[in-house]
Amino acid sequence: MLPTPFEFERASTIADAVSAVGQEGDGMFYSGGTELLLAMKMRVIHTERLVDIKGIPGLDRIVLNDANELEIGSRCTHMKIAGDSVIREHVPALASLCANVANVRVRSVGTIGGNLCFGEPHADPPTLLGALDARLVLQGPNGTRSVHADDFIRSELETVREPDELMIVIIFPRPTGPITYRRFKHGERPSVNVGMVWSMEAGAHSIKSARVRVGALGSRPQPLKAVEGVLKGLPVHDAHRAIQSVLAQALDELDVNEDRHGSADYKRHLAGVLLLRNAEEAVAMRGRAT
Amino acid sequence: MSSVRPDLIEKVTGRAEYITDLTVPDMLHGFVVRSPAVHARIASIDTSAARSMDGVVDVLIGEDVASFGCWGVVLKDRPIIAIDRVRYVGEPVAIVIAETIEIAENAAERVDVGYEELPRAATIQKAMADGAPLIHEHHENLQDFYFKGGAKPTQGSNIFHTYRNNVGDVDAAEAAAAYVHEDHFTFPAISHFAMEPHAVIADFKGDSLTVWAGAQTPTAVQKVLSRLFGLQLAKVRVIVPFVGGGFGGKASVKIEPLVAGASWKVQRPVRVAQSISDSMLTCRRLGAEVTIRTAVDAKGRILAKSAKLLLDGGAYSDTGSAVATKSANRIIGPYAVPNLRLEASAIYTNTVPGAAFRSIGGPQAVWAKESHMDNVAAAIGMDPAEFRLKNLAARGERTRPDLRALDMDMSELMGRVTQSFASESQASNRRSRGMAVAATDPANTPIANAIVRLKIDGSILVSVSSIEVGQGAHATMARIAAQTLKQPFSAVSTLRTDTAVAPYDWGTGASRSTVVVGLSVENAALDAADQILDMVVDVWELPKESLSLVEGGVSTGSEVLTFHQIFHRTLGVDSGEVVGRGAITPRSKKGALAESPLFWETSAGLAEIVVDEDTGEIHVPRYASAADVGRVIDRVAAEGQDEGAAAMGFGHALYEQLEFEDGQPVNATPIDYTIPRISDVPPVFDTILVENGDGPGPGGAKGMGEGAILPVAPAIANALFSAYGIRITDLPMTPEKVWRALQKRK
Ligand SMILES: Cc1cc2nc3c(=O)[nH]c(=O)nc-3n(C[C@H](O)[C@H](O)[C@H](O)COP(=O)(O)OP(=O)(O)OC[C@H]3O[C@@H](n4cnc5c(N)ncnc54)[C@H](O)[C@@H]3O)c2cc1C
């Protein structure tokens, strides 16, 4: 099928792109197009104007900034993140996440910004970025604002972003402990995924704090508060057992949709399986490091 | 390079032409408006808004072509386009015909159709229930139209065909048996998922019609269009360029009448190029409910087998009746069973029409039969391989009196796949193995013609109606002609399929082309050879026995006469050709081809699996597939066919199901429907092709390309059963299903 007719504009600056989308009628940013064009061809998205942001310089940078934070430009493709040396050094779990998103055609043009802005619940990056405590920087006609990854997706296919706000960059503190991520999929997209990030002092044997996010079960990634609570201040080697002790209760608190990816009890169970496997990996990683 | 298939060169260089690469002068584009209703009366169709759009030429609706009546290949149940009623979601209700595809698609949104819902029957159970709504009020059988025979519908019901075959006395055998075991299995609808969706260009000009279609059976398309529109067969021309996958989904007749109807309306060429989603709403494999029962004696010999198969035929019958009949034949397997009670019915439901699909009725039957075999073996405490070996029919033995005796040794195939795993000792505790075997009777209709033209320069043209759908049939025909005429493969070209040029053939399917069309090519080549030799006999006055074909000409024993010399001297001018004709009919070879099946298509599969017990996910690190193919003509193509069939089998086993919720398709898009990728194919995959040169085809070849799909699902299920004692009875074996079965066991 083909999309309904639309205008096409190429922006060369952020300001141009923002104002082009904001004009009369419905405009939309066009990045890799991997979600957008499919939806337009299926005629579930209609837009009068596509504003191509591929020509805007500087949106695909990856750096460790002076504040010891990682910055990932919204236009970075999954392929680029997967192969980037800074990411591979500091956040290897994110590199491997991106290396396994979708298929090679999607990875080579699809971007992390496009992934987040589409708000698809069965997605990988939002889960890990939530665990990494990332903030997403949006630029609109009235300047920029940043939104926590946890607060960005409002509901299925809906985010807090205004139509004329462009996502510029994703920023998160350089991780200090093990980062683990696992997904379960049988088909194209993840049915469940779990990201866990431990903050640790250099050389320490206990976890200063932990962030755990479970994705794809509801409309957006959910924290496992009970697990985070029990891990706080805990020696690494007790982590696995501690998680097990609160797991049933923690999983019970998750909102789980029953959908084509499986029934609720199965997916809830899978979340526990993935979390425990993450924990084993994190313990092993820390064991290696110290 | 000379032996590389020419079609592959064209494909990798991007030169190969498919339907959507063609343009016909003055061509318009059609976009199909489809029913969103499961079963409904069409109360109104308003096409005025669409018609008023710039660039829209016309809109075809049912009442325009109602007077042509219905068509079908076994039952005449299908209108060109829905007239007053729709029977499934996706049924065409209008075609917008416009100058461009964009205009047509945009205008299609403005066609306003009013539906009044009717009671629906979207599953086998609902369609068979008392008081079920009738999806077709009456059944009109077309005897011997496409296949020999026809359908046996039950009037006043949704059952459009029932086939029964009884041998011996099952009741008596069961009464005397030491053990009787019954199982029930289900099998889902599955999409063909060819990379190239259905695409057709039709060009009606007065009393003649030319159709470009990716049709597997061009002469069936020709015949249906001729009858439907009242045209002479010779005035209906079907041209088939390269076809991007068929798997049965482009066999018999699909959207050709619809597109021809559109062209008839505007009297200009019209193209309809469907999307994959459209094609997922065009046809699919028949789902099935199977009850199977086996009686064994104290020593583990099978005394009797009975099976009842209900096949979900969807809203229009297509070839569903043949699928049902074949499922009953294919559930016997390569076993010697003295008493049989077989019954298979095809049932209308308000879902996408069922159709032929790689080994019709085979996967449904073999899934049930081979899973059941391991259940029976377990119940009597016998090793499943031993149980099979004990009950195999030997070469030369009949599995049913009305079927040709087995022409192969299944124990050889079982041995070969087991040997393939022998390098690695027994499976570990975590790894387990399962086996399954199949013997199927392809409906390979021994009717074909071929023309082989030998030209003065020694180049050769082969003309057949077989289509090139990626399987390599055209190169195989060229190879057969080259070998028969003793000329290099590079001298032979096979013409693209065109019924105006190629002689009649039944069609491309049922693993028949290499054997049946191949034999006709061989005959045509021999006929051409005969004519050339006769020229030498005549002009050079030499005895025919002293002559033989050699590369580039004819050897007389003392010298080689080039084809050039022969034609020149015989005809007096420096040009010419001989036209060899070859035909295969049921009477050929003293009737030896008439008995069904022409050969047995057989396969054995051995799977090794590893299960993630926490998630239920099955991994298949290793698989071996064996088939008796008689003789391999093109190894790369033959292995590709076997591996491709097995890979499709992995889809059936682990991933695929075209789902309906009360008749609404749930996942009929390539985004939601999962097929295996190359990374899902077992990393260790052994393809074993047994060659005894004992097939009926050229050089002893048998047909192949369908068999390997059959053992995959039951082999995996049997491995699961052997490791965990869990028996999955419905496909696909998704992780959740396996996990639940593991949970239940605990
Ligand atoms: C077959 C397939 C499989 C997939 N599998 C997975 C998977 O396994 N896991 C997973 O996580 N994802 C998966 N995806 C999603 C994939 O990650 C996204 O398609 C891709 O990252 C989107 O990026 P894009 O640049 O193509 O976005 P586009 O399609 O260009 O845009 C998507 C949306 O975001 C908006 N947008 C894009 N960039 C910006 C920006 N910088 N600022 C504001 N708005 C913006 C667009 O207007 C549009 O609404 C899959 C997608 C496909 C098609």
CSV table of N, CA and C in Angstrom, one decimal, chain B residues 322-367:
chain,number,residue,atom,x,y,z
B,322,ALA,N,-9.4,-31.6,-2.7
B,322,ALA,CA,-8.3,-32.4,-3.0
B,322,ALA,C,-7.3,-32.5,-1.8
B,323,VAL,N,-7.2,-31.3,-1.1
B,323,VAL,CA,-6.3,-31.3,0.1
B,323,VAL,C,-6.9,-32.3,1.1
B,324,ALA,N,-8.2,-32.3,1.2
B,324,ALA,CA,-8.8,-33.3,2.2
B,324,ALA,C,-8.5,-34.7,1.8
B,325,THR,N,-8.8,-35.0,0.5
B,325,THR,CA,-8.5,-36.4,0.1
B,325,THR,C,-7.1,-36.8,0.3
B,326,LYS,N,-6.2,-35.9,-0.1
B,326,LYS,CA,-4.7,-36.2,0.1
B,326,LYS,C,-4.4,-36.4,1.6
B,327,SER,N,-5.0,-35.6,2.4
B,327,SER,CA,-4.7,-35.7,3.9
B,327,SER,C,-5.0,-37.2,4.3
B,328,ALA,N,-6.1,-37.7,3.8
B,328,ALA,CA,-6.5,-39.1,4.2
B,328,ALA,C,-5.5,-40.1,3.7
B,329,ASN,N,-5.0,-39.9,2.5
B,329,ASN,CA,-4.0,-40.8,1.9
B,329,ASN,C,-2.6,-40.6,2.7
B,330,ARG,N,-2.3,-39.4,3.0
B,330,ARG,CA,-1.0,-39.1,3.6
B,330,ARG,C,-0.8,-39.5,5.0
B,331,ILE,N,-2.0,-39.8,5.7
B,331,ILE,CA,-1.9,-40.2,7.1
B,331,ILE,C,-1.6,-41.6,7.2
B,332,ILE,N,-1.6,-42.4,6.1
B,332,ILE,CA,-1.2,-43.8,6.2
B,332,ILE,C,0.3,-43.9,6.5
B,333,GLY,N,1.1,-43.1,5.8
B,333,GLY,CA,2.5,-43.2,6.0
B,333,GLY,C,3.1,-44.4,5.3
B,334,PRO,N,4.4,-44.6,5.5
B,334,PRO,CA,5.1,-45.7,4.8
B,334,PRO,C,4.9,-47.1,5.5
B,335,TYR,N,3.7,-47.3,6.1
B,335,TYR,CA,3.5,-48.4,7.0
B,335,TYR,C,2.6,-49.4,6.3
B,336,ALA,N,2.8,-50.7,6.7
B,336,ALA,CA,2.0,-51.8,6.2
B,336,ALA,C,0.9,-52.0,7.2
B,337,VAL,N,-0.3,-51.5,6.9
B,337,VAL,CA,-1.4,-51.6,7.9
B,337,VAL,C,-2.6,-52.4,7.2
B,338,PRO,N,-2.9,-53.6,7.7
B,338,PRO,CA,-3.9,-54.4,6.9
B,338,PRO,C,-5.3,-53.8,7.0
B,339,ASN,N,-5.7,-53.1,8.0
B,339,ASN,CA,-7.0,-52.6,8.1
B,339,ASN,C,-7.0,-51.1,8.3
B,340,LEU,N,-7.7,-50.4,7.4
B,340,LEU,CA,-7.7,-48.9,7.4
B,340,LEU,C,-9.1,-48.4,7.4
B,341,ARG,N,-9.4,-47.3,8.2
B,341,ARG,CA,-10.6,-46.6,8.0
B,341,ARG,C,-10.3,-45.1,8.0
B,342,LEU,N,-10.4,-44.6,6.8
B,342,LEU,CA,-9.9,-43.2,6.6
B,342,LEU,C,-11.1,-42.3,6.2
B,343,GLU,N,-11.2,-41.2,6.8
B,343,GLU,CA,-12.3,-40.2,6.4
B,343,GLU,C,-11.7,-38.8,6.5
B,344,ALA,N,-11.9,-38.0,5.5
B,344,ALA,CA,-11.5,-36.6,5.5
B,344,ALA,C,-12.6,-35.8,4.9
B,345,SER,N,-12.9,-34.7,5.6
B,345,SER,CA,-13.9,-33.7,5.0
B,345,SER,C,-13.3,-32.3,5.0
B,346,ALA,N,-13.7,-31.6,4.0
B,346,ALA,CA,-13.3,-30.2,3.9
B,346,ALA,C,-14.6,-29.4,4.2
B,347,ILE,N,-14.4,-28.3,5.0
B,347,ILE,CA,-15.6,-27.6,5.5
B,347,ILE,C,-15.4,-26.1,5.2
B,348,TYR,N,-16.5,-25.5,4.7
B,348,TYR,CA,-16.5,-24.1,4.5
B,348,TYR,C,-16.5,-23.4,5.9
B,349,THR,N,-15.7,-22.3,6.0
B,349,THR,CA,-15.8,-21.4,7.2
B,349,THR,C,-15.7,-20.0,6.7
B,350,ASN,N,-16.1,-19.1,7.5
B,350,ASN,CA,-16.1,-17.6,7.1
B,350,ASN,C,-14.7,-17.1,7.4
B,351,THR,N,-13.7,-17.7,6.7
B,351,THR,CA,-12.3,-17.2,6.8
B,351,THR,C,-11.7,-17.2,5.4
B,352,VAL,N,-10.5,-16.7,5.3
B,352,VAL,CA,-9.7,-16.7,4.0
B,352,VAL,C,-9.8,-18.1,3.4
B,353,PRO,N,-10.0,-18.1,2.1
B,353,PRO,CA,-10.1,-19.4,1.4
B,353,PRO,C,-8.9,-20.3,1.6
B,354,GLY,N,-9.1,-21.5,1.8
B,354,GLY,CA,-7.9,-22.5,1.9
B,354,GLY,C,-7.5,-22.8,0.5
B,355,ALA,N,-6.2,-23.2,0.4
B,355,ALA,CA,-5.7,-23.5,-1.0
B,355,ALA,C,-4.6,-24.6,-0.8
B,356,ALA,N,-4.2,-25.1,-2.0
B,356,ALA,CA,-3.0,-25.9,-2.0
B,356,ALA,C,-1.8,-25.3,-1.4
B,357,PHE,N,-1.0,-26.1,-0.8
B,357,PHE,CA,0.3,-25.5,-0.2
B,357,PHE,C,1.2,-26.7,-0.1
B,358,ARG,N,2.4,-26.5,-0.5
B,358,ARG,CA,3.5,-27.5,-0.5
B,358,ARG,C,3.1,-28.8,0.3
B,359,SER,N,3.0,-29.8,-0.5
B,359,SER,CA,2.5,-31.1,0.0
B,359,SER,C,1.1,-31.0,0.5
B,360,ILE,N,0.1,-31.0,-0.4
B,360,ILE,CA,-1.3,-30.7,0.1
B,360,ILE,C,-1.8,-31.7,1.0
B,361,GLY,N,-2.3,-31.3,2.2
B,361,GLY,CA,-2.8,-32.2,3.2
B,361,GLY,C,-1.7,-32.9,3.9
B,362,GLY,N,-0.5,-32.8,3.5
B,362,GLY,CA,0.6,-33.6,4.1
B,362,GLY,C,1.0,-33.2,5.5
B,363,PRO,N,1.4,-31.9,5.7
B,363,PRO,CA,1.8,-31.5,7.0
B,363,PRO,C,0.8,-31.8,8.1
B,364,GLN,N,-0.5,-31.5,7.7
B,364,GLN,CA,-1.6,-31.8,8.7
B,364,GLN,C,-1.6,-33.2,9.1
B,365,ALA,N,-1.5,-34.1,8.1
B,365,ALA,CA,-1.7,-35.5,8.3
B,365,ALA,C,-0.4,-36.1,9.0
B,366,VAL,N,0.8,-35.7,8.6
B,366,VAL,CA,2.0,-36.2,9.1
B,366,VAL,C,2.3,-35.7,10.5
B,367,TRP,N,1.9,-34.5,10.8
B,367,TRP,CA,2.0,-34.0,12.2
B,367,TRP,C,1.2,-34.9,13.1
